[in-house]
Amino acid sequence: GFLRTDDAFILRFLRARKFQHFEAFRLLAQYFEYRQQNLDMFKSFKATDPGIKQALKDGFPGGLANLDHYGRKILVLFAANWDQSRYTLVDILRAILLSLEAMIEDPELQVNGFVLIIDWSNFTFKQASKLTPSMLRLAIEGLQDSFPARFGGIHFVNQPWYIHALYTVIRPFLKEKTRKRIFLHGNNLNSLHQLIHPEILPSEFGGMLPPYDMGTWARTLLDHEYDDDSECNVDSYNTPAKDIEKDLSPKSMKRSQSVVDPGVLKRMDKNEEENMQPLLSLD
C-alpha cells in the first residue's frame, strides 16, 4: 500500500516483473523513495519537457540498435554535446532516468541489463567545473543506489586528466560492485573491444558501423513530438537563465550528430598490445 496511483512506472514495473530476488524489490522501493525525496526533479517528468527534450535530442542518452553478446542494451553518451545554454546537468539526469524507465519495461533488459559508454572527447575543463559534488551525489543516489536496473559495465573513453581526477575523488563513494564495473580506457580502443565487440559499435568507437545518429533514441521516445528546431526553453528545472554560462555551449555542434570525428581514437600496435595491462573483469 505504499505506492500511489500516479507512480505509473513503478506500477507498470511491478506488473511486468515477477520478483524472484529480494534485491530487485529493494531497489524498486529505494527508487520510489528517491523520487519522493527529489519531488522537484520529477515535476514535468516527460519527454516533451523542454530541458529533457533538448537533452534527449543531443543524445543524453543514446542507445545502440544492437545488444552486446550478453544481451545487454548499450547506452552511449558524448559528453561534449552538453549545451549548457539550453539545459542543465539535472535535465540530463532526468532524461537518462526517464529513458531507463522506458527501456526497463522490456523483460529481456530487466534480466540482462545495460552497458554505458561515455566518450569525453572535447569535453572542456569549464564544462567539467559544473560537475559539482551535490550533482554527482544526486546521480549516484539515483543510478547506483536506487534504480532497479543492472549495469554490467561503465566505460570511459578519451577521458582528460581532470575527469580521471574527478573519478578518483568520487571513487570512495561508489560501491565495490560499481567500482569493478568502471573501465577507464583512455584512447585505448583495443581494451574497449575486448569487452564490447567492434561489430556492434559505431565508428566513433572504432567500430564497424556508421557514425551514431544522436537523434535515434529521441525520435523513438518523442515520436511525433520530435522536431529539428534548435529552440529550447532555457528555464529548465527551475534554473534561472542568468545562472547558465552561455559561452560554454559548443559553437559548431551539429544537432543529432556526434561532435566527435569518426575514427579519432587511437589503435594500439602489436608491441603495445603485448605490454597492455589487463583490465578488471566483470564478475
PDB file of C-alpha atoms in Angstrom, residues 109-276:
ATOM      1  CA  LEU A 109      16.625  -5.892 -20.294  1.00  0.00           C
ATOM      2  CA  GLN A 110      15.310  -6.466 -16.786  1.00  0.00           C
ATOM      3  CA  VAL A 111      17.333  -9.662 -16.782  1.00  0.00           C
ATOM      4  CA  ASN A 112      20.370  -8.731 -18.905  1.00  0.00           C
ATOM      5  CA  GLY A 113      20.746  -5.059 -18.008  1.00  0.00           C
ATOM      6  CA  PHE A 114      22.753  -2.263 -19.612  1.00  0.00           C
ATOM      7  CA  VAL A 115      26.235  -1.151 -20.585  1.00  0.00           C
ATOM      8  CA  LEU A 116      27.195   2.539 -20.667  1.00  0.00           C
ATOM      9  CA  ILE A 117      29.918   4.127 -22.817  1.00  0.00           C
ATOM     10  CA  ILE A 118      30.846   7.743 -22.074  1.00  0.00           C
ATOM     11  CA  ASP A 119      33.058   9.490 -24.623  1.00  0.00           C
ATOM     12  CA  TRP A 120      34.773  12.506 -23.038  1.00  0.00           C
ATOM     13  CA  SER A 121      36.376  13.771 -26.269  1.00  0.00           C
ATOM     14  CA  ASN A 122      36.323  17.585 -26.485  1.00  0.00           C
ATOM     15  CA  PHE A 123      34.793  17.885 -23.001  1.00  0.00           C
ATOM     16  CA  THR A 124      36.237  21.118 -21.645  1.00  0.00           C
ATOM     17  CA  PHE A 125      37.523  21.967 -18.202  1.00  0.00           C
ATOM     18  CA  LYS A 126      34.792  24.636 -17.920  1.00  0.00           C
ATOM     19  CA  GLN A 127      32.151  22.028 -18.620  1.00  0.00           C
ATOM     20  CA  ALA A 128      33.736  19.739 -16.036  1.00  0.00           C
ATOM     21  CA  SER A 129      33.534  22.520 -13.431  1.00  0.00           C
ATOM     22  CA  LYS A 130      29.747  22.065 -13.488  1.00  0.00           C
ATOM     23  CA  LEU A 131      30.097  18.511 -12.183  1.00  0.00           C
ATOM     24  CA  THR A 132      29.616  19.590  -8.577  1.00  0.00           C
ATOM     25  CA  PRO A 133      29.701  17.216  -5.602  1.00  0.00           C
ATOM     26  CA  SER A 134      25.977  17.734  -4.943  1.00  0.00           C
ATOM     27  CA  MET A 135      25.108  16.931  -8.548  1.00  0.00           C
ATOM     28  CA  LEU A 136      27.315  13.855  -8.597  1.00  0.00           C
ATOM     29  CA  ARG A 137      25.796  12.668  -5.330  1.00  0.00           C
ATOM     30  CA  LEU A 138      22.304  13.089  -6.811  1.00  0.00           C
ATOM     31  CA  ALA A 139      23.309  10.999  -9.835  1.00  0.00           C
ATOM     32  CA  ILE A 140      24.974   8.301  -7.726  1.00  0.00           C
ATOM     33  CA  GLU A 141      21.950   8.035  -5.431  1.00  0.00           C
ATOM     34  CA  GLY A 142      19.610   7.728  -8.399  1.00  0.00           C
ATOM     35  CA  LEU A 143      21.583   5.371 -10.622  1.00  0.00           C
ATOM     36  CA  GLN A 144      23.722   3.290  -8.270  1.00  0.00           C
ATOM     37  CA  ASP A 145      21.659   3.137  -5.108  1.00  0.00           C
ATOM     38  CA  SER A 146      18.090   3.218  -6.369  1.00  0.00           C
ATOM     39  CA  PHE A 147      17.228   2.484  -9.961  1.00  0.00           C
ATOM     40  CA  PRO A 148      16.165  -1.169 -10.481  1.00  0.00           C
ATOM     41  CA  ALA A 149      18.454  -1.937 -13.406  1.00  0.00           C
ATOM     42  CA  ARG A 150      21.661  -3.914 -13.798  1.00  0.00           C
ATOM     43  CA  PHE A 151      24.699  -2.105 -15.203  1.00  0.00           C
ATOM     44  CA  GLY A 152      27.230  -4.630 -16.433  1.00  0.00           C
ATOM     45  CA  GLY A 153      29.862  -2.052 -17.340  1.00  0.00           C
ATOM     46  CA  ILE A 154      30.550   1.694 -17.434  1.00  0.00           C
ATOM     47  CA  HIS A 155      33.262   2.559 -19.957  1.00  0.00           C
ATOM     48  CA  PHE A 156      35.128   5.883 -20.060  1.00  0.00           C
ATOM     49  CA  VAL A 157      36.730   6.679 -23.415  1.00  0.00           C
ATOM     50  CA  ASN A 158      39.110   9.568 -24.163  1.00  0.00           C
ATOM     51  CA  GLN A 159      38.770  10.973 -20.652  1.00  0.00           C
ATOM     52  CA  PRO A 160      41.017  14.005 -19.955  1.00  0.00           C
ATOM     53  CA  TRP A 161      43.098  14.214 -16.814  1.00  0.00           C
ATOM     54  CA  TYR A 162      40.508  16.266 -14.939  1.00  0.00           C
ATOM     55  CA  ILE A 163      37.841  13.610 -15.451  1.00  0.00           C
ATOM     56  CA  HIS A 164      40.267  10.973 -14.211  1.00  0.00           C
ATOM     57  CA  ALA A 165      40.948  13.184 -11.187  1.00  0.00           C
ATOM     58  CA  LEU A 166      37.224  13.629 -10.595  1.00  0.00           C
ATOM     59  CA  TYR A 167      36.692   9.887 -10.690  1.00  0.00           C
ATOM     60  CA  THR A 168      39.438   9.478  -8.096  1.00  0.00           C
ATOM     61  CA  VAL A 169      37.502  11.845  -5.814  1.00  0.00           C
ATOM     62  CA  ILE A 170      34.140  10.082  -6.135  1.00  0.00           C
ATOM     63  CA  ARG A 171      35.534   6.536  -6.192  1.00  0.00           C
ATOM     64  CA  PRO A 172      35.366   6.087  -2.381  1.00  0.00           C
ATOM     65  CA  PHE A 173      31.630   6.818  -2.511  1.00  0.00           C
ATOM     66  CA  LEU A 174      30.972   4.068  -5.054  1.00  0.00           C
ATOM     67  CA  LYS A 175      30.084   0.563  -4.035  1.00  0.00           C
ATOM     68  CA  GLU A 176      32.729  -2.081  -4.646  1.00  0.00           C
ATOM     69  CA  LYS A 177      30.393  -3.755  -7.133  1.00  0.00           C
ATOM     70  CA  THR A 178      30.136  -0.481  -9.082  1.00  0.00           C
ATOM     71  CA  ARG A 179      33.893   0.175  -8.994  1.00  0.00           C
ATOM     72  CA  LYS A 180      34.559  -3.224 -10.546  1.00  0.00           C
ATOM     73  CA  ARG A 181      32.366  -2.280 -13.474  1.00  0.00           C
ATOM     74  CA  ILE A 182      34.019   1.044 -14.331  1.00  0.00           C
ATOM     75  CA  PHE A 183      36.716   0.873 -17.005  1.00  0.00           C
ATOM     76  CA  LEU A 184      38.974   3.823 -17.861  1.00  0.00           C
ATOM     77  CA  HIS A 185      40.120   3.118 -21.415  1.00  0.00           C
ATOM     78  CA  GLY A 186      41.590   6.499 -22.355  1.00  0.00           C
ATOM     79  CA  ASN A 187      42.315   6.284 -26.085  1.00  0.00           C
ATOM     80  CA  ASN A 188      42.871   2.519 -25.967  1.00  0.00           C
ATOM     81  CA  LEU A 189      40.364   1.063 -28.428  1.00  0.00           C
ATOM     82  CA  ASN A 190      41.723  -2.435 -28.025  1.00  0.00           C
ATOM     83  CA  SER A 191      40.746  -2.687 -24.364  1.00  0.00           C
ATOM     84  CA  LEU A 192      37.232  -1.433 -25.192  1.00  0.00           C
ATOM     85  CA  HIS A 193      36.889  -4.005 -27.968  1.00  0.00           C
ATOM     86  CA  GLN A 194      37.889  -6.794 -25.586  1.00  0.00           C
ATOM     87  CA  LEU A 195      34.629  -6.179 -23.735  1.00  0.00           C
ATOM     88  CA  ILE A 196      32.326  -4.813 -26.463  1.00  0.00           C
ATOM     89  CA  HIS A 197      32.772  -6.243 -29.934  1.00  0.00           C
ATOM     90  CA  PRO A 198      33.541  -3.668 -32.684  1.00  0.00           C
ATOM     91  CA  GLU A 199      30.953  -5.321 -34.966  1.00  0.00           C
ATOM     92  CA  ILE A 200      28.169  -3.623 -32.992  1.00  0.00           C
ATOM     93  CA  LEU A 201      29.916  -0.297 -32.313  1.00  0.00           C
ATOM     94  CA  PRO A 202      29.699   2.898 -34.394  1.00  0.00           C
ATOM     95  CA  SER A 203      32.802   4.331 -35.997  1.00  0.00           C
ATOM     96  CA  GLU A 204      33.308   6.864 -33.177  1.00  0.00           C
ATOM     97  CA  PHE A 205      34.435   3.922 -31.039  1.00  0.00           C
ATOM     98  CA  GLY A 206      36.452   2.267 -33.771  1.00  0.00           C
ATOM     99  CA  GLY A 207      33.515   0.053 -34.659  1.00  0.00           C
ATOM    100  CA  MET A 208      32.334  -1.270 -37.984  1.00  0.00           C
ATOM    101  CA  LEU A 209      29.017   0.594 -38.052  1.00  0.00           C
ATOM    102  CA  PRO A 210      28.350   4.124 -39.393  1.00  0.00           C
ATOM    103  CA  PRO A 211      28.599   7.149 -37.051  1.00  0.00           C
ATOM    104  CA  TYR A 212      25.894   7.229 -34.420  1.00  0.00           C
ATOM    105  CA  ASP A 213      22.891   9.477 -35.069  1.00  0.00           C
ATOM    106  CA  MET A 214      22.223  11.394 -31.843  1.00  0.00           C
ATOM    107  CA  GLY A 215      18.514  11.660 -32.551  1.00  0.00           C
ATOM    108  CA  THR A 216      17.886   7.911 -32.745  1.00  0.00           C
ATOM    109  CA  TRP A 217      16.569   7.310 -29.237  1.00  0.00           C
ATOM    110  CA  ALA A 218      14.966  10.768 -29.017  1.00  0.00           C
ATOM    111  CA  ARG A 219      12.852  10.010 -32.093  1.00  0.00           C
ATOM    112  CA  THR A 220      11.766   6.718 -30.555  1.00  0.00           C
ATOM    113  CA  LEU A 221      10.771   8.282 -27.248  1.00  0.00           C
ATOM    114  CA  LEU A 222       9.275  11.507 -28.616  1.00  0.00           C
ATOM    115  CA  ASP A 223       7.674  10.007 -31.720  1.00  0.00           C
ATOM    116  CA  HIS A 224       5.674  12.727 -33.493  1.00  0.00           C
ATOM    117  CA  GLU A 225       6.752  15.279 -30.847  1.00  0.00           C
ATOM    118  CA  TYR A 226      10.315  15.169 -32.198  1.00  0.00           C
ATOM    119  CA  ASP A 227      11.295  18.118 -34.370  1.00  0.00           C
ATOM    120  CA  ASP A 228      14.541  19.511 -35.711  1.00  0.00           C
ATOM    121  CA  ASP A 229      14.286  23.047 -34.373  1.00  0.00           C
ATOM    122  CA  SER A 230      17.107  24.280 -32.172  1.00  0.00           C
ATOM    123  CA  GLU A 231      14.996  26.402 -29.870  1.00  0.00           C
ATOM    124  CA  CYS A 232      14.643  25.357 -26.271  1.00  0.00           C
ATOM    125  CA  ASN A 233      13.345  26.956 -23.113  1.00  0.00           C
ATOM    126  CA  VAL A 234      16.447  27.728 -21.049  1.00  0.00           C
ATOM    127  CA  ASP A 235      14.446  27.838 -17.823  1.00  0.00           C
ATOM    128  CA  SER A 236      14.591  24.104 -17.242  1.00  0.00           C
ATOM    129  CA  TYR A 237      14.394  22.539 -13.807  1.00  0.00           C
ATOM    130  CA  ASN A 238      13.760  25.955 -12.244  1.00  0.00           C
ATOM    131  CA  THR A 239      17.241  27.203 -13.189  1.00  0.00           C
ATOM    132  CA  PRO A 240      17.449  30.968 -13.851  1.00  0.00           C
ATOM    133  CA  ALA A 241      18.813  31.775 -17.276  1.00  0.00           C
ATOM    134  CA  LYS A 242      21.268  34.235 -15.772  1.00  0.00           C
ATOM    135  CA  ASP A 243      22.950  31.357 -13.942  1.00  0.00           C
ATOM    136  CA  ILE A 244      23.732  29.481 -17.147  1.00  0.00           C
ATOM    137  CA  GLU A 245      27.049  30.258 -18.832  1.00  0.00           C
ATOM    138  CA  LYS A 246      26.127  30.644 -22.483  1.00  0.00           C
ATOM    139  CA  ASP A 247      29.727  30.927 -23.593  1.00  0.00           C
ATOM    140  CA  LEU A 248      30.218  27.252 -22.736  1.00  0.00           C
ATOM    141  CA  SER A 249      27.930  25.901 -25.470  1.00  0.00           C
ATOM    142  CA  PRO A 250      29.569  24.045 -28.361  1.00  0.00           C
ATOM    143  CA  LYS A 251      29.679  26.643 -31.139  1.00  0.00           C
ATOM    144  CA  SER A 252      29.629  24.491 -34.237  1.00  0.00           C
ATOM    145  CA  MET A 253      27.868  21.407 -32.952  1.00  0.00           C
ATOM    146  CA  LYS A 254      25.628  19.618 -35.431  1.00  0.00           C
ATOM    147  CA  ARG A 255      22.376  18.502 -33.859  1.00  0.00           C
ATOM    148  CA  SER A 256      21.604  14.792 -33.866  1.00  0.00           C
ATOM    149  CA  GLN A 257      25.167  14.059 -34.839  1.00  0.00           C
ATOM    150  CA  SER A 258      28.266  13.299 -32.818  1.00  0.00           C
ATOM    151  CA  VAL A 259      30.713  16.132 -32.213  1.00  0.00           C
ATOM    152  CA  VAL A 260      33.465  13.522 -32.218  1.00  0.00           C
ATOM    153  CA  ASP A 261      35.044  12.829 -35.586  1.00  0.00           C
ATOM    154  CA  PRO A 262      34.760   9.172 -36.611  1.00  0.00           C
ATOM    155  CA  GLY A 263      37.920   7.163 -36.160  1.00  0.00           C
ATOM    156  CA  VAL A 264      39.795   9.638 -33.952  1.00  0.00           C
ATOM    157  CA  LEU A 265      40.543   7.117 -31.214  1.00  0.00           C
ATOM    158  CA  LYS A 266      43.967   5.571 -31.206  1.00  0.00           C
ATOM    159  CA  ARG A 267      44.546   1.934 -32.073  1.00  0.00           C
ATOM    160  CA  MET A 268      47.451   0.182 -30.409  1.00  0.00           C
ATOM    161  CA  ASP A 269      50.074  -1.583 -32.448  1.00  0.00           C
ATOM    162  CA  LYS A 270      51.140  -5.161 -31.722  1.00  0.00           C
ATOM    163  CA  ASN A 271      54.042  -4.176 -29.489  1.00  0.00           C
ATOM    164  CA  GLU A 272      51.765  -2.035 -27.342  1.00  0.00           C
ATOM    165  CA  GLU A 273      49.208  -4.840 -27.133  1.00  0.00           C
ATOM    166  CA  GLU A 274      51.807  -7.200 -25.677  1.00  0.00           C
ATOM    167  CA  ASN A 275      52.571  -4.699 -22.894  1.00  0.00           C
ATOM    168  CA  MET A 276      48.945  -3.836 -22.168  1.00  0.00           C
TER     169      MET A 276
END
